[in-house]
């Protein structure tokens, strides 16, 4: 009876009706998330592979619902895309992060790059360029510091004005990164057709460094190919020293991952920058 009960429970948990009900519930809550102040932007450092000094940060949205708790972007971003809410949420993230980056620029003057994720739905919007231009004007962030991340799972065919929009973003002075590189069906086509400045090697490859020689070969080849095409490379999901050593030995330009830092709320990220500055400017203590 116990066994059956547990099985029933498991079936109940995964039934499509339940899952769909849950999605409907989340979607209706998501509609109010921005207005209710339930959204936050976290920042994850990106570091130079050789010096490990911070060169940029990626803005990652977080949703904390008062009753439902923390909901992962992996869960709610697809729902936001389905419902079209991603357009306003995406613009909110961009405005919030650009304002914050400008503040850090005034305070620390590091010229840090800010990565902001763009969804396919945003890239289909006719007024995407107006939105980005507006945010840059409003916040005063140098467009060179803003990098838009476009995931490779977006089909070039399904988003007719994708290439055009990316060229438009370049004309505004922004940079483009191809996110999750290697996971889509058309990586090479992406490289040929999209005006990308940077390639982000997906964490599924990085995770297998030291485990799967095939994935190691793919990482090595991707770095080499990107460099031949005059693109910079950053590896995502760098978690252990072994990843770091391999990526360094193979001339990956930049790194992002838990080994260096998790995504942080803005106040913690600010402390990180302040501490970095203190260490660099503090006169060396003279040990007599
Ligand atoms: P992404 O753009 O590929 O972001 C990297 C994800 O990897 C983030 O997950 C980050 O927290 C996680 N990560 C970073 N370092 C490590 C590591 O060392 N190990 C592991 N296991 N994970 C690491 P997160 O924040 O949960 O975001 C998931 C995805 O949701 C993002 O993937 C992105 O596709 C989407 N997303 C997040 N924020 C936004 C946003 O503002 N707009 C849009 N359109 N999508 C967003
Ligand atoms: Mg990203
Ligand atoms: Mg992604
Ligand atoms: Mg990624």
CSV table of C-alpha atoms and ligand atoms in Angstrom, one decimal:
chain,number,residue,atom,x,y,z
A,1,UNK,CA,0.0,0.0,0.0
A,2,UNK,CA,2.8,2.3,0.9
A,3,UNK,CA,4.6,1.6,-2.4
A,4,UNK,CA,1.4,2.2,-4.3
A,5,UNK,CA,0.8,5.4,-2.4
A,6,UNK,CA,4.2,6.7,-3.3
A,7,UNK,CA,3.7,5.8,-6.9
A,8,UNK,CA,0.4,7.5,-7.0
A,9,UNK,CA,2.0,10.6,-5.5
A,10,UNK,CA,4.7,10.5,-8.1
A,11,UNK,CA,2.2,10.2,-11.0
A,12,UNK,CA,0.2,13.0,-9.5
A,13,UNK,CA,3.3,15.2,-9.3
A,14,UNK,CA,4.2,14.8,-12.9
A,15,UNK,CA,0.7,14.6,-14.5
A,16,UNK,CA,0.6,17.0,-17.5
A,17,UNK,CA,-2.7,18.5,-16.2
A,18,UNK,CA,-1.0,19.4,-13.0
A,19,UNK,CA,2.1,20.8,-14.7
A,20,UNK,CA,-0.1,22.9,-16.9
A,21,UNK,CA,-2.1,24.2,-14.0
A,22,UNK,CA,1.1,25.1,-12.3
A,23,UNK,CA,2.2,27.0,-15.4
A,24,UNK,CA,-1.1,28.9,-15.6
A,25,UNK,CA,-0.7,29.8,-11.9
A,26,UNK,CA,2.9,31.0,-12.4
A,27,UNK,CA,2.0,33.0,-15.5
A,28,UNK,CA,-0.8,34.8,-13.7
A,29,UNK,CA,1.5,35.6,-10.8
A,30,UNK,CA,4.3,36.6,-13.2
A,31,UNK,CA,2.0,39.3,-14.7
A,32,UNK,CA,2.3,41.2,-11.4
A,33,UNK,CA,5.9,40.3,-10.5
A,34,UNK,CA,7.5,43.5,-12.0
A,35,UNK,CA,4.8,45.8,-10.6
A,36,UNK,CA,5.0,44.2,-7.1
A,37,UNK,CA,8.7,44.6,-7.0
A,38,UNK,CA,9.3,40.8,-6.9
A,39,UNK,CA,12.1,40.9,-9.5
A,40,UNK,CA,15.7,41.4,-8.8
A,41,UNK,CA,18.8,41.5,-11.0
A,42,UNK,CA,21.8,39.5,-9.8
A,43,UNK,CA,25.3,40.0,-11.3
A,44,UNK,CA,27.9,37.3,-11.9
A,45,UNK,CA,31.5,38.4,-12.5
A,46,UNK,CA,33.4,37.5,-15.7
A,47,UNK,CA,37.2,37.4,-15.3
A,48,UNK,CA,40.2,37.5,-17.5
A,49,UNK,CA,41.6,34.0,-17.9
A,50,UNK,CA,45.2,35.0,-17.4
A,51,UNK,CA,45.0,37.5,-14.5
A,52,UNK,CA,41.6,36.5,-13.0
A,53,UNK,CA,40.8,40.2,-12.7
A,54,UNK,CA,37.2,41.1,-13.2
A,55,UNK,CA,36.4,42.4,-16.7
A,56,UNK,CA,32.6,42.3,-16.8
A,57,UNK,CA,29.4,40.9,-15.3
A,58,UNK,CA,26.3,39.1,-16.6
A,59,UNK,CA,22.9,40.4,-15.4
A,60,UNK,CA,20.7,37.5,-14.4
A,61,UNK,CA,17.1,38.0,-13.4
A,62,UNK,CA,15.6,36.5,-10.1
A,63,UNK,CA,12.0,36.2,-9.1
A,64,UNK,CA,11.0,35.9,-5.4
A,65,UNK,CA,7.3,35.4,-5.0
A,66,UNK,CA,6.0,36.1,-1.4
A,67,UNK,CA,4.2,32.7,-1.2
A,68,UNK,CA,5.8,30.6,-4.0
A,69,UNK,CA,9.3,31.5,-3.0
A,70,UNK,CA,12.3,31.6,-5.4
A,71,UNK,CA,11.4,30.6,-8.9
A,72,UNK,CA,14.3,29.8,-11.2
A,73,UNK,CA,14.7,31.8,-14.5
A,74,UNK,CA,14.9,28.4,-16.2
A,75,UNK,CA,11.3,27.9,-15.2
A,76,UNK,CA,9.8,31.4,-15.6
A,77,UNK,CA,11.7,32.8,-18.6
A,78,UNK,CA,10.0,30.3,-20.9
A,79,UNK,CA,6.6,31.2,-19.4
A,80,UNK,CA,7.4,34.9,-19.9
A,81,UNK,CA,8.3,34.2,-23.5
A,82,UNK,CA,5.0,32.3,-24.1
A,83,UNK,CA,2.9,35.0,-22.6
A,84,UNK,CA,4.9,37.9,-24.2
A,85,UNK,CA,5.7,39.3,-20.7
A,86,UNK,CA,9.4,38.9,-21.5
A,87,UNK,CA,9.3,42.1,-23.5
A,88,UNK,CA,8.5,44.3,-20.5
A,89,UNK,CA,10.5,42.1,-18.1
A,90,UNK,CA,13.5,42.1,-20.4
A,91,UNK,CA,13.3,45.9,-20.8
A,92,UNK,CA,13.1,46.2,-17.0
A,93,UNK,CA,16.2,44.0,-16.5
A,94,UNK,CA,18.1,46.0,-19.1
A,95,UNK,CA,17.2,49.4,-17.6
A,96,UNK,CA,17.9,48.2,-14.0
A,97,UNK,CA,21.3,46.6,-15.0
A,98,UNK,CA,22.4,49.5,-17.2
A,99,UNK,CA,21.6,52.0,-14.4
A,100,UNK,CA,23.6,49.9,-11.9
A,101,UNK,CA,26.5,49.5,-14.3
A,102,UNK,CA,26.6,53.3,-14.8
A,103,UNK,CA,26.6,53.7,-11.0
A,104,UNK,CA,29.6,51.3,-10.7
A,105,UNK,CA,31.3,53.1,-13.6
A,106,UNK,CA,31.0,56.5,-11.7
A,107,UNK,CA,32.2,54.9,-8.5
A,108,UNK,CA,35.0,52.6,-9.7
A,109,UNK,CA,35.7,53.6,-13.3
A,110,UNK,CA,36.6,50.1,-14.4
A,111,UNK,CA,34.9,50.1,-17.8
A,112,UNK,CA,33.3,46.8,-16.8
A,113,UNK,CA,31.2,45.1,-19.6
A,114,UNK,CA,27.6,44.3,-18.8
A,115,UNK,CA,26.0,41.2,-20.4
A,116,UNK,CA,22.3,41.2,-20.7
A,117,UNK,CA,20.4,38.2,-22.1
A,118,UNK,CA,17.9,38.8,-25.0
A,119,UNK,CA,15.2,36.3,-25.7
A,120,UNK,CA,14.0,35.5,-29.2
A,121,UNK,CA,10.7,37.2,-28.5
A,122,UNK,CA,12.5,40.5,-27.8
A,123,UNK,CA,14.6,40.1,-31.0
A,124,UNK,CA,11.4,39.9,-33.0
A,125,UNK,CA,10.1,43.1,-31.5
A,126,UNK,CA,10.1,46.0,-34.1
A,127,UNK,CA,11.0,48.5,-31.4
A,128,UNK,CA,13.9,46.6,-29.8
A,129,UNK,CA,16.5,49.1,-31.1
A,130,UNK,CA,14.4,52.0,-29.8
A,131,UNK,CA,14.2,50.4,-26.4
A,132,UNK,CA,17.9,49.8,-26.1
A,133,UNK,CA,18.7,53.3,-27.4
A,134,UNK,CA,16.3,54.7,-24.9
A,135,UNK,CA,17.9,52.8,-22.0
A,136,UNK,CA,21.4,53.9,-23.0
A,137,UNK,CA,20.3,57.5,-23.3
A,138,UNK,CA,18.4,57.4,-20.0
A,139,UNK,CA,21.2,55.7,-18.0
A,140,UNK,CA,24.2,57.3,-19.7
A,141,UNK,CA,26.0,54.0,-19.9
A,142,UNK,CA,28.6,53.8,-22.6
A,143,UNK,CA,27.1,51.6,-25.4
A,144,UNK,CA,30.5,49.8,-25.7
A,145,UNK,CA,30.0,48.5,-22.2
A,146,UNK,CA,26.7,46.8,-23.1
A,147,UNK,CA,26.8,43.3,-24.5
A,148,UNK,CA,23.6,41.6,-25.6
A,149,UNK,CA,23.7,37.8,-25.3
A,150,UNK,CA,21.7,35.9,-27.9
A,151,UNK,CA,21.3,32.2,-27.2
A,152,UNK,CA,22.2,29.8,-30.0
A,153,UNK,CA,18.9,28.0,-29.6
A,154,UNK,CA,17.1,30.8,-31.5
A,155,UNK,CA,16.6,29.8,-35.1
A,156,UNK,CA,17.8,32.3,-37.6
A,157,UNK,CA,14.9,31.3,-39.9
A,158,UNK,CA,12.2,31.6,-37.2
A,159,UNK,CA,13.3,35.2,-36.3
A,160,UNK,CA,13.4,36.9,-39.7
A,161,UNK,CA,14.8,40.2,-38.5
A,162,UNK,CA,17.4,38.7,-36.2
A,163,UNK,CA,20.5,39.5,-38.3
A,164,UNK,CA,19.1,42.9,-39.0
A,165,UNK,CA,18.4,43.7,-35.4
A,166,UNK,CA,21.9,42.5,-34.3
A,167,UNK,CA,23.5,44.8,-36.9
A,168,UNK,CA,21.3,47.6,-35.5
A,169,UNK,CA,22.6,46.9,-32.0
A,170,UNK,CA,26.1,47.1,-33.4
A,171,UNK,CA,25.4,50.5,-34.9
A,172,UNK,CA,24.2,51.7,-31.5
A,173,UNK,CA,27.7,50.7,-30.3
A,174,UNK,CA,26.8,47.6,-28.4
A,175,UNK,CA,28.5,44.2,-28.5
A,176,UNK,CA,27.0,40.9,-29.3
A,177,UNK,CA,27.7,37.5,-27.7
A,178,UNK,CA,26.5,34.1,-28.8
A,179,UNK,CA,25.3,32.4,-25.6
A,180,UNK,CA,25.2,28.6,-25.0
A,181,UNK,CA,27.5,28.1,-28.0
A,182,UNK,CA,27.6,24.5,-29.3
A,183,UNK,CA,24.2,23.4,-28.0
A,184,UNK,CA,22.1,24.5,-31.0
A,185,UNK,CA,21.7,22.7,-34.3
A,186,UNK,CA,23.4,25.4,-36.4
A,187,UNK,CA,26.4,26.6,-34.5
A,188,UNK,CA,28.5,27.2,-37.6
A,189,UNK,CA,25.7,28.8,-39.5
A,190,UNK,CA,25.4,31.2,-36.5
A,191,UNK,CA,29.0,32.0,-36.6
A,192,UNK,CA,28.9,32.8,-40.3
A,193,UNK,CA,25.8,34.9,-40.3
A,194,UNK,CA,25.6,36.7,-37.0
A,195,UNK,CA,27.8,39.8,-36.3
A,196,UNK,CA,29.0,38.4,-33.0
A,197,UNK,CA,32.0,39.7,-31.0
A,198,UNK,CA,32.1,37.0,-28.5
A,199,UNK,CA,31.3,33.3,-28.1
A,200,UNK,CA,30.2,31.8,-24.8
A,201,UNK,CA,31.1,28.1,-24.7
A,202,UNK,CA,28.2,26.3,-23.1
A,203,UNK,CA,28.6,24.9,-19.6
A,204,UNK,CA,27.7,21.4,-20.8
A,205,UNK,CA,31.1,21.2,-22.5
A,206,UNK,CA,33.0,22.8,-19.7
A,207,UNK,CA,31.5,20.4,-17.2
A,208,UNK,CA,33.1,17.5,-19.1
A,209,UNK,CA,36.6,18.8,-19.1
A,210,UNK,CA,38.7,16.1,-17.5
A,211,UNK,CA,35.9,13.6,-18.1
A,212,UNK,CA,35.1,13.4,-21.8
A,213,UNK,CA,37.9,13.7,-24.3
A,214,UNK,CA,35.4,14.4,-27.1
A,215,UNK,CA,34.0,17.4,-25.2
A,216,UNK,CA,37.6,18.6,-24.5
A,217,UNK,CA,38.3,18.4,-28.2
A,218,UNK,CA,35.2,20.5,-29.0
A,219,UNK,CA,36.2,23.1,-26.4
A,220,UNK,CA,39.7,23.3,-27.9
A,221,UNK,CA,38.4,23.5,-31.5
A,222,UNK,CA,35.8,26.1,-30.6
A,223,UNK,CA,38.4,28.4,-29.0
A,224,UNK,CA,40.7,28.0,-32.0
A,225,UNK,CA,38.0,28.6,-34.5
A,226,UNK,CA,36.6,31.6,-32.7
A,227,UNK,CA,40.1,33.2,-32.6
A,228,UNK,CA,40.7,32.5,-36.3
A,229,UNK,CA,37.4,34.4,-36.9
A,230,UNK,CA,38.6,37.2,-34.7
A,231,UNK,CA,36.0,36.5,-32.0
A,232,UNK,CA,36.7,36.5,-28.3
A,233,UNK,CA,35.8,33.4,-26.2
A,234,UNK,CA,34.4,33.1,-22.7
A,235,UNK,CA,33.7,29.8,-21.0
A,236,UNK,CA,30.6,29.4,-18.8
A,237,UNK,CA,30.2,27.1,-15.8
A,238,UNK,CA,33.8,27.1,-14.7
A,239,UNK,CA,33.5,25.3,-11.4
A,240,UNK,CA,36.9,23.6,-10.6
A,241,UNK,CA,40.6,24.2,-10.9
A,242,UNK,CA,40.9,21.5,-13.6
A,243,UNK,CA,38.5,23.5,-15.8
A,244,UNK,CA,40.5,26.6,-15.2
A,245,UNK,CA,43.8,24.9,-16.1
A,246,UNK,CA,42.5,23.4,-19.3
A,247,UNK,CA,40.9,26.6,-20.5
A,248,UNK,CA,44.0,28.6,-19.7
A,249,UNK,CA,46.3,26.1,-21.5
A,250,UNK,CA,44.0,26.4,-24.5
A,251,UNK,CA,44.0,30.2,-24.6
A,252,UNK,CA,40.3,30.8,-23.6
A,253,UNK,CA,40.1,34.6,-23.1
A,254,UNK,CA,37.6,34.9,-20.3
A,255,UNK,CA,35.9,32.8,-17.7
A,256,UNK,CA,32.7,32.8,-15.7
A,257,UNK,CA,31.5,30.3,-13.1
A,258,UNK,CA,31.2,29.3,-9.5
A,259,UNK,CA,34.9,28.8,-9.1
A,260,UNK,CA,35.2,32.6,-9.1
A,261,UNK,CA,31.8,33.7,-7.9
A,262,UNK,CA,28.1,32.9,-7.9
A,263,UNK,CA,25.6,35.5,-9.2
A,264,UNK,CA,25.3,38.2,-6.5
A,265,UNK,CA,22.7,40.7,-5.4
A,266,UNK,CA,23.9,44.3,-6.3
A,267,UNK,CA,24.9,45.1,-2.7
A,268,UNK,CA,27.3,42.1,-2.5
A,269,UNK,CA,28.6,42.8,-6.0
A,270,UNK,CA,29.4,46.4,-4.9
A,271,UNK,CA,31.3,45.0,-1.8
A,272,UNK,CA,33.3,42.9,-4.2
A,273,UNK,CA,34.3,45.9,-6.3
A,274,UNK,CA,35.0,48.0,-3.2
A,275,UNK,CA,37.3,45.2,-1.8
A,276,UNK,CA,39.1,44.9,-5.1
A,277,UNK,CA,39.8,48.6,-5.1
A,278,UNK,CA,40.9,48.6,-1.5
A,279,UNK,CA,43.4,45.8,-2.2
A,280,UNK,CA,44.8,47.6,-5.3
A,281,UNK,CA,45.1,51.1,-3.7
A,282,UNK,CA,46.0,50.3,-0.1
A,283,UNK,CA,49.7,51.1,0.4
A,284,UNK,CA,51.7,48.0,1.1
A,285,UNK,CA,52.1,47.5,4.8
A,286,UNK,CA,55.8,47.7,5.7
A,287,UNK,CA,56.7,44.8,7.8
A,288,UNK,CA,59.8,46.0,9.7
B,1,LIG,P1,22.6,31.8,-19.3
B,1,LIG,O1,22.4,33.1,-20.0
B,1,LIG,O2,23.4,30.8,-20.1
B,1,LIG,O3,23.2,32.1,-17.9
B,1,LIG,C1,24.2,31.3,-17.2
B,1,LIG,C2,23.5,30.5,-16.2
B,1,LIG,O4,24.5,29.6,-15.6
B,1,LIG,C3,22.9,31.2,-15.0
B,1,LIG,O5,21.8,30.5,-14.5
B,1,LIG,C4,24.1,31.2,-14.0
B,1,LIG,O6,23.6,31.4,-12.6
B,1,LIG,C5,24.5,29.8,-14.2
B,1,LIG,N1,25.9,29.5,-13.8
B,1,LIG,C6,26.9,30.4,-13.7
B,1,LIG,N2,28.1,29.8,-13.3
B,1,LIG,C7,27.8,28.5,-13.1
B,1,LIG,C8,28.6,27.4,-12.7
B,1,LIG,O7,29.8,27.4,-12.5
B,1,LIG,N3,27.9,26.2,-12.7
B,1,LIG,C9,26.6,26.1,-13.0
B,1,LIG,N4,26.0,24.9,-12.8
B,1,LIG,N5,25.8,27.1,-13.3
B,1,LIG,C10,26.4,28.3,-13.4
B,1,LIG,P2,20.4,31.2,-14.2
B,1,LIG,O8,20.7,32.6,-13.5
B,1,LIG,O9,19.6,30.2,-13.5
B,1,LIG,O10,19.8,31.5,-15.6
B,1,LIG,C11,19.4,30.5,-16.5
B,1,LIG,C12,19.1,31.0,-17.8
B,1,LIG,O11,17.9,31.9,-17.8
B,1,LIG,C13,20.2,31.9,-18.4
B,1,LIG,O12,21.2,31.1,-19.0
B,1,LIG,C14,19.3,32.7,-19.5
B,1,LIG,O13,19.2,31.9,-20.6
B,1,LIG,C15,18.0,32.8,-18.8
B,1,LIG,N6,18.0,34.2,-18.2
B,1,LIG,C16,18.4,34.6,-17.0
B,1,LIG,N7,18.2,36.0,-16.8
B,1,LIG,C17,17.6,36.4,-18.0
B,1,LIG,C18,17.1,37.6,-18.5
B,1,LIG,O14,17.1,38.7,-17.8
B,1,LIG,N8,16.5,37.6,-19.7
B,1,LIG,C19,16.4,36.5,-20.5
B,1,LIG,N9,15.8,36.6,-21.7
B,1,LIG,N10,16.9,35.3,-20.1
B,1,LIG,C20,17.4,35.2,-18.8
B,2,LIG,MG1,23.7,34.5,-20.8
B,3,LIG,MG1,21.0,30.5,-21.9
B,4,LIG,MG1,24.7,30.3,-21.3
